[in-house]
Amino acid sequence: MKIVIAGSGEVGTHLAKLLSNEEQDITVVDSDGEKLAMLDANYNLLTFRGSPTSFTTLKQAGVEGCDLFIAVTPFETRNIVACAIAKSLGAEKTVARIDNYEFKDPVNREFFSHIGADDMIYPEYLAAMETIQALRHNWVRHWFELHNGELILVGVKLRDNAPLVGMQLKDLGVMDHNFHVAAIKRDHETIIPGGFDKLQCNDIVYFMTRRDHVDSLVDLCGKKQRKIRDVLIMGGSRIAIRLCAMAGDEFNFKIMDIDRDRCLRLSERCPDAHIINADARDTDALLEAGISDMDAFIALTDSSETNILTCLSAKELGVVKTIAEVENLQFISEAEGLNIGTIINKKLLASSKIFQMLLDRDTSTSKCLALADAEVAEIVAREGSKITRGQVKDLRLSRDMTIAGLIRDGKGQLVSGNTVIAPGDRVVVFTLNGLLHKVEKLFK
């Protein structure tokens, strides 16, 4: 696919890196020459310097023949205008990054489609959705639903009381279970496991399962599903505002922010939340805000370091569930090793959303989830491909991949060694970063 990305900020740069690894035909347009030079020197893509809202620039960047145009500059109005221009020049599908939830309202969809913005990505909305999932499924670190929940991928940190700790994966084969261990995160390293790998305390284990079998994992992982009601949020960001609006009365929110003017605005935007003008980095302020009575603590400031450290403080003060926004990708692996619960990253969420759009548009595009150091792909098995030539256990697959599940006739099912993959199956594969194309050859 030919893809043009307008904007080389954090989201645009991260997306360009990921898509260039997918061997897509990528062009990045921006007026900042320094950012483009860095991308041009390090990744397999083209760059073009100029304004994303210039007809001349977009023509010269090849928008006329592109399959997908993605506008992710920091300014939503510029993004929508860029999409309108790209659509008028012949771009097949356009996507704009926005900061206004009203633009996503289905009532307004026809208007934006009419002017040339086919779809919209609101990273703060995606982050709020992820946060609500983390509060509802508070025993997991990660929760992903594939094909409208036909398959569920959960990442869980094992404690020493988990029955699975110390067990080799081959021993699971003799147990009656309804899950597949797809990957293990251990000491900053992601492992694609084999039968002789042993689950250890503090491993973050990725399980693939069906919705009706998720509950069986709770006890096996030594966890408890708790009802969360009272939530303290540090930072009155757009995510916090969107979270309060989307959650309704499901949770009781308190929001702490050090900026008095922002607190005044929050009182208008979040009328049902209790707004506190105080510094949540101060332990005394946290105690005064009632941190010891909270079911969950969410850190949503602009500083990843502050969010991580304050979550650690909240844990020490007795909060069971903590959630931190960590936008620095290099911090994610370190943060996952700490006892801070769920990590939210808008770049990874936006990238995953783009991958889903690509999947819907072109079945030869396979990647469906963006993780920090692993890849989750959904690949269609072709007629005559190696992956369909026998039972999975007899195919001598690489140790760098594992088949976690598949969708057949719209229904999700787990994959075992005895499974025979049929042509047309949409197979969910876990692999390490950079190895997806090696895996794809098995399906062609």
mmCIF file of C-alpha atoms in Angstrom, residues 59-204:
data_model
loop_
_atom_site.group_PDB
_atom_site.id
_atom_site.type_symbol
_atom_site.label_atom_id
_atom_site.label_comp_id
_atom_site.label_asym_id
_atom_site.label_seq_id
_atom_site.Cartn_x
_atom_site.Cartn_y
_atom_site.Cartn_z
ATOM 1 C CA LYS A 59 0.662 16.677 -5.256
ATOM 2 C CA GLN A 60 4.457 16.457 -5.278
ATOM 3 C CA ALA A 61 4.357 13.993 -2.360
ATOM 4 C CA GLY A 62 2.236 11.630 -4.479
ATOM 5 C CA VAL A 63 -1.080 11.934 -2.671
ATOM 6 C CA GLU A 64 -2.976 11.479 -5.949
ATOM 7 C CA GLY A 65 -2.174 7.789 -6.088
ATOM 8 C CA CYS A 66 -2.081 6.909 -2.386
ATOM 9 C CA ASP A 67 -4.253 4.269 -0.728
ATOM 10 C CA LEU A 68 -4.226 5.968 2.674
ATOM 11 C CA PHE A 69 -3.538 9.538 3.780
ATOM 12 C CA ILE A 70 -2.993 10.084 7.526
ATOM 13 C CA ALA A 71 -2.834 13.618 8.948
ATOM 14 C CA VAL A 72 -1.349 13.628 12.470
ATOM 15 C CA THR A 73 0.035 17.136 12.949
ATOM 16 C CA PRO A 74 -0.581 18.689 16.426
ATOM 17 C CA PHE A 75 -3.400 20.834 15.008
ATOM 18 C CA GLU A 76 -6.761 19.191 14.309
ATOM 19 C CA THR A 77 -7.994 21.932 11.959
ATOM 20 C CA ARG A 78 -4.860 21.563 9.836
ATOM 21 C CA ASN A 79 -5.352 17.789 9.822
ATOM 22 C CA ILE A 80 -8.945 18.046 8.581
ATOM 23 C CA VAL A 81 -8.005 20.583 5.906
ATOM 24 C CA ALA A 82 -5.109 18.355 4.808
ATOM 25 C CA CYS A 83 -7.508 15.397 4.509
ATOM 26 C CA ALA A 84 -9.949 17.483 2.472
ATOM 27 C CA ILE A 85 -7.181 18.505 0.066
ATOM 28 C CA ALA A 86 -5.795 14.945 -0.148
ATOM 29 C CA LYS A 87 -9.254 13.550 -0.890
ATOM 30 C CA SER A 88 -9.824 16.131 -3.618
ATOM 31 C CA LEU A 89 -6.493 15.127 -5.181
ATOM 32 C CA GLY A 90 -7.469 11.456 -5.317
ATOM 33 C CA ALA A 91 -6.421 9.838 -2.009
ATOM 34 C CA GLU A 92 -8.544 6.735 -1.549
ATOM 35 C CA LYS A 93 -8.976 6.933 2.242
ATOM 36 C CA THR A 94 -8.109 9.741 4.657
ATOM 37 C CA VAL A 95 -7.641 9.752 8.420
ATOM 38 C CA ALA A 96 -7.274 12.829 10.634
ATOM 39 C CA ARG A 97 -6.000 13.086 14.179
ATOM 40 C CA ILE A 98 -8.375 15.248 16.235
ATOM 41 C CA ASP A 99 -8.588 16.736 19.733
ATOM 42 C CA ASN A 100 -12.335 17.392 19.859
ATOM 43 C CA TYR A 101 -14.604 14.485 20.766
ATOM 44 C CA GLU A 102 -17.594 16.243 19.159
ATOM 45 C CA PHE A 103 -15.989 15.540 15.782
ATOM 46 C CA LYS A 104 -16.333 11.786 16.421
ATOM 47 C CA ASP A 105 -20.046 12.000 17.118
ATOM 48 C CA PRO A 106 -21.854 9.716 14.612
ATOM 49 C CA VAL A 107 -24.274 12.573 13.949
ATOM 50 C CA ASN A 108 -21.395 14.581 12.438
ATOM 51 C CA ARG A 109 -19.767 11.712 10.551
ATOM 52 C CA GLU A 110 -21.535 12.465 7.281
ATOM 53 C CA PHE A 111 -20.378 16.099 7.383
ATOM 54 C CA PHE A 112 -16.703 15.215 7.775
ATOM 55 C CA SER A 113 -16.944 12.416 5.223
ATOM 56 C CA HIS A 114 -18.478 14.921 2.793
ATOM 57 C CA ILE A 115 -15.568 17.365 3.158
ATOM 58 C CA GLY A 116 -12.990 14.580 2.773
ATOM 59 C CA ALA A 117 -12.128 13.240 6.256
ATOM 60 C CA ASP A 118 -13.160 9.565 6.064
ATOM 61 C CA ASP A 119 -12.081 8.582 9.558
ATOM 62 C CA MET A 120 -10.694 10.177 12.703
ATOM 63 C CA ILE A 121 -8.303 9.208 15.433
ATOM 64 C CA TYR A 122 -8.614 10.823 18.843
ATOM 65 C CA PRO A 123 -5.680 9.480 20.927
ATOM 66 C CA GLU A 124 -7.131 10.782 24.190
ATOM 67 C CA TYR A 125 -10.372 8.922 23.475
ATOM 68 C CA LEU A 126 -8.420 5.706 22.846
ATOM 69 C CA ALA A 127 -6.472 6.267 26.090
ATOM 70 C CA ALA A 128 -9.700 6.855 28.031
ATOM 71 C CA MET A 129 -11.196 3.644 26.596
ATOM 72 C CA GLU A 130 -8.052 1.737 27.568
ATOM 73 C CA THR A 131 -8.238 3.186 31.081
ATOM 74 C CA ILE A 132 -11.884 2.167 31.508
ATOM 75 C CA GLN A 133 -10.987 -1.376 30.397
ATOM 76 C CA ALA A 134 -8.152 -1.398 32.953
ATOM 77 C CA LEU A 135 -10.543 -0.346 35.718
ATOM 78 C CA ARG A 136 -13.138 -2.947 34.729
ATOM 79 C CA HIS A 137 -10.586 -5.756 34.298
ATOM 80 C CA ASN A 138 -8.330 -4.625 37.100
ATOM 81 C CA TRP A 139 -6.473 -7.924 37.562
ATOM 82 C CA VAL A 140 -4.740 -7.644 34.171
ATOM 83 C CA ARG A 141 -1.959 -5.388 32.867
ATOM 84 C CA HIS A 142 -3.178 -5.468 29.245
ATOM 85 C CA TRP A 143 -6.552 -6.296 27.678
ATOM 86 C CA PHE A 144 -7.076 -6.529 23.912
ATOM 87 C CA GLU A 145 -10.204 -7.673 22.102
ATOM 88 C CA LEU A 146 -9.892 -9.043 18.569
ATOM 89 C CA HIS A 147 -12.791 -9.447 16.132
ATOM 90 C CA ASN A 148 -15.379 -7.892 18.434
ATOM 91 C CA GLY A 149 -14.263 -9.994 21.364
ATOM 92 C CA GLU A 150 -14.172 -13.375 19.600
ATOM 93 C CA LEU A 151 -10.621 -13.678 20.943
ATOM 94 C CA ILE A 152 -9.276 -11.932 24.054
ATOM 95 C CA LEU A 153 -5.566 -11.270 24.641
ATOM 96 C CA VAL A 154 -4.660 -10.456 28.249
ATOM 97 C CA GLY A 155 -1.306 -9.667 29.816
ATOM 98 C CA VAL A 156 -1.061 -10.650 33.499
ATOM 99 C CA LYS A 157 1.800 -10.293 35.973
ATOM 100 C CA LEU A 158 2.229 -13.520 37.944
ATOM 101 C CA ARG A 159 2.735 -13.313 41.695
ATOM 102 C CA ASP A 160 4.349 -15.998 43.863
ATOM 103 C CA ASN A 161 0.906 -17.295 44.922
ATOM 104 C CA ALA A 162 -0.123 -18.100 41.331
ATOM 105 C CA PRO A 163 -0.673 -21.855 40.711
ATOM 106 C CA LEU A 164 0.975 -21.417 37.285
ATOM 107 C CA VAL A 165 4.311 -20.311 38.787
ATOM 108 C CA GLY A 166 6.968 -23.003 38.362
ATOM 109 C CA MET A 167 4.981 -24.911 35.751
ATOM 110 C CA GLN A 168 6.482 -25.843 32.378
ATOM 111 C CA LEU A 169 4.232 -25.077 29.444
ATOM 112 C CA LYS A 170 4.319 -28.674 28.229
ATOM 113 C CA ASP A 171 2.621 -29.663 31.499
ATOM 114 C CA LEU A 172 -0.345 -27.478 30.584
ATOM 115 C CA GLY A 173 -1.042 -29.908 27.753
ATOM 116 C CA VAL A 174 -2.261 -32.541 30.207
ATOM 117 C CA MET A 175 -4.471 -30.025 32.031
ATOM 118 C CA ASP A 176 -8.008 -29.110 31.052
ATOM 119 C CA HIS A 177 -7.544 -25.456 30.085
ATOM 120 C CA ASN A 178 -8.985 -22.937 27.668
ATOM 121 C CA PHE A 179 -6.112 -20.560 27.022
ATOM 122 C CA HIS A 180 -2.864 -20.357 25.080
ATOM 123 C CA VAL A 181 0.345 -18.789 26.428
ATOM 124 C CA ALA A 182 1.388 -16.536 23.551
ATOM 125 C CA ALA A 183 4.363 -14.658 25.037
ATOM 126 C CA ILE A 184 6.246 -13.980 28.270
ATOM 127 C CA LYS A 185 7.784 -10.634 29.292
ATOM 128 C CA ARG A 186 10.674 -11.300 31.712
ATOM 129 C CA ASP A 187 13.360 -8.856 32.891
ATOM 130 C CA HIS A 188 12.858 -6.454 29.948
ATOM 131 C CA GLU A 189 12.937 -9.331 27.439
ATOM 132 C CA THR A 190 10.003 -10.752 25.501
ATOM 133 C CA ILE A 191 10.088 -14.537 25.122
ATOM 134 C CA ILE A 192 8.132 -16.524 22.538
ATOM 135 C CA PRO A 193 7.714 -19.637 24.695
ATOM 136 C CA GLY A 194 8.168 -23.311 23.945
ATOM 137 C CA GLY A 195 7.085 -26.412 25.834
ATOM 138 C CA PHE A 196 10.137 -26.460 28.121
ATOM 139 C CA ASP A 197 9.846 -22.810 29.200
ATOM 140 C CA LYS A 198 8.826 -22.425 32.833
ATOM 141 C CA LEU A 199 6.562 -19.671 34.156
ATOM 142 C CA GLN A 200 8.209 -17.625 36.889
ATOM 143 C CA CYS A 201 7.122 -15.171 39.547
ATOM 144 C CA ASN A 202 6.904 -11.570 38.191
ATOM 145 C CA ASP A 203 6.572 -12.736 34.573
ATOM 146 C CA ILE A 204 4.078 -10.736 32.523
#
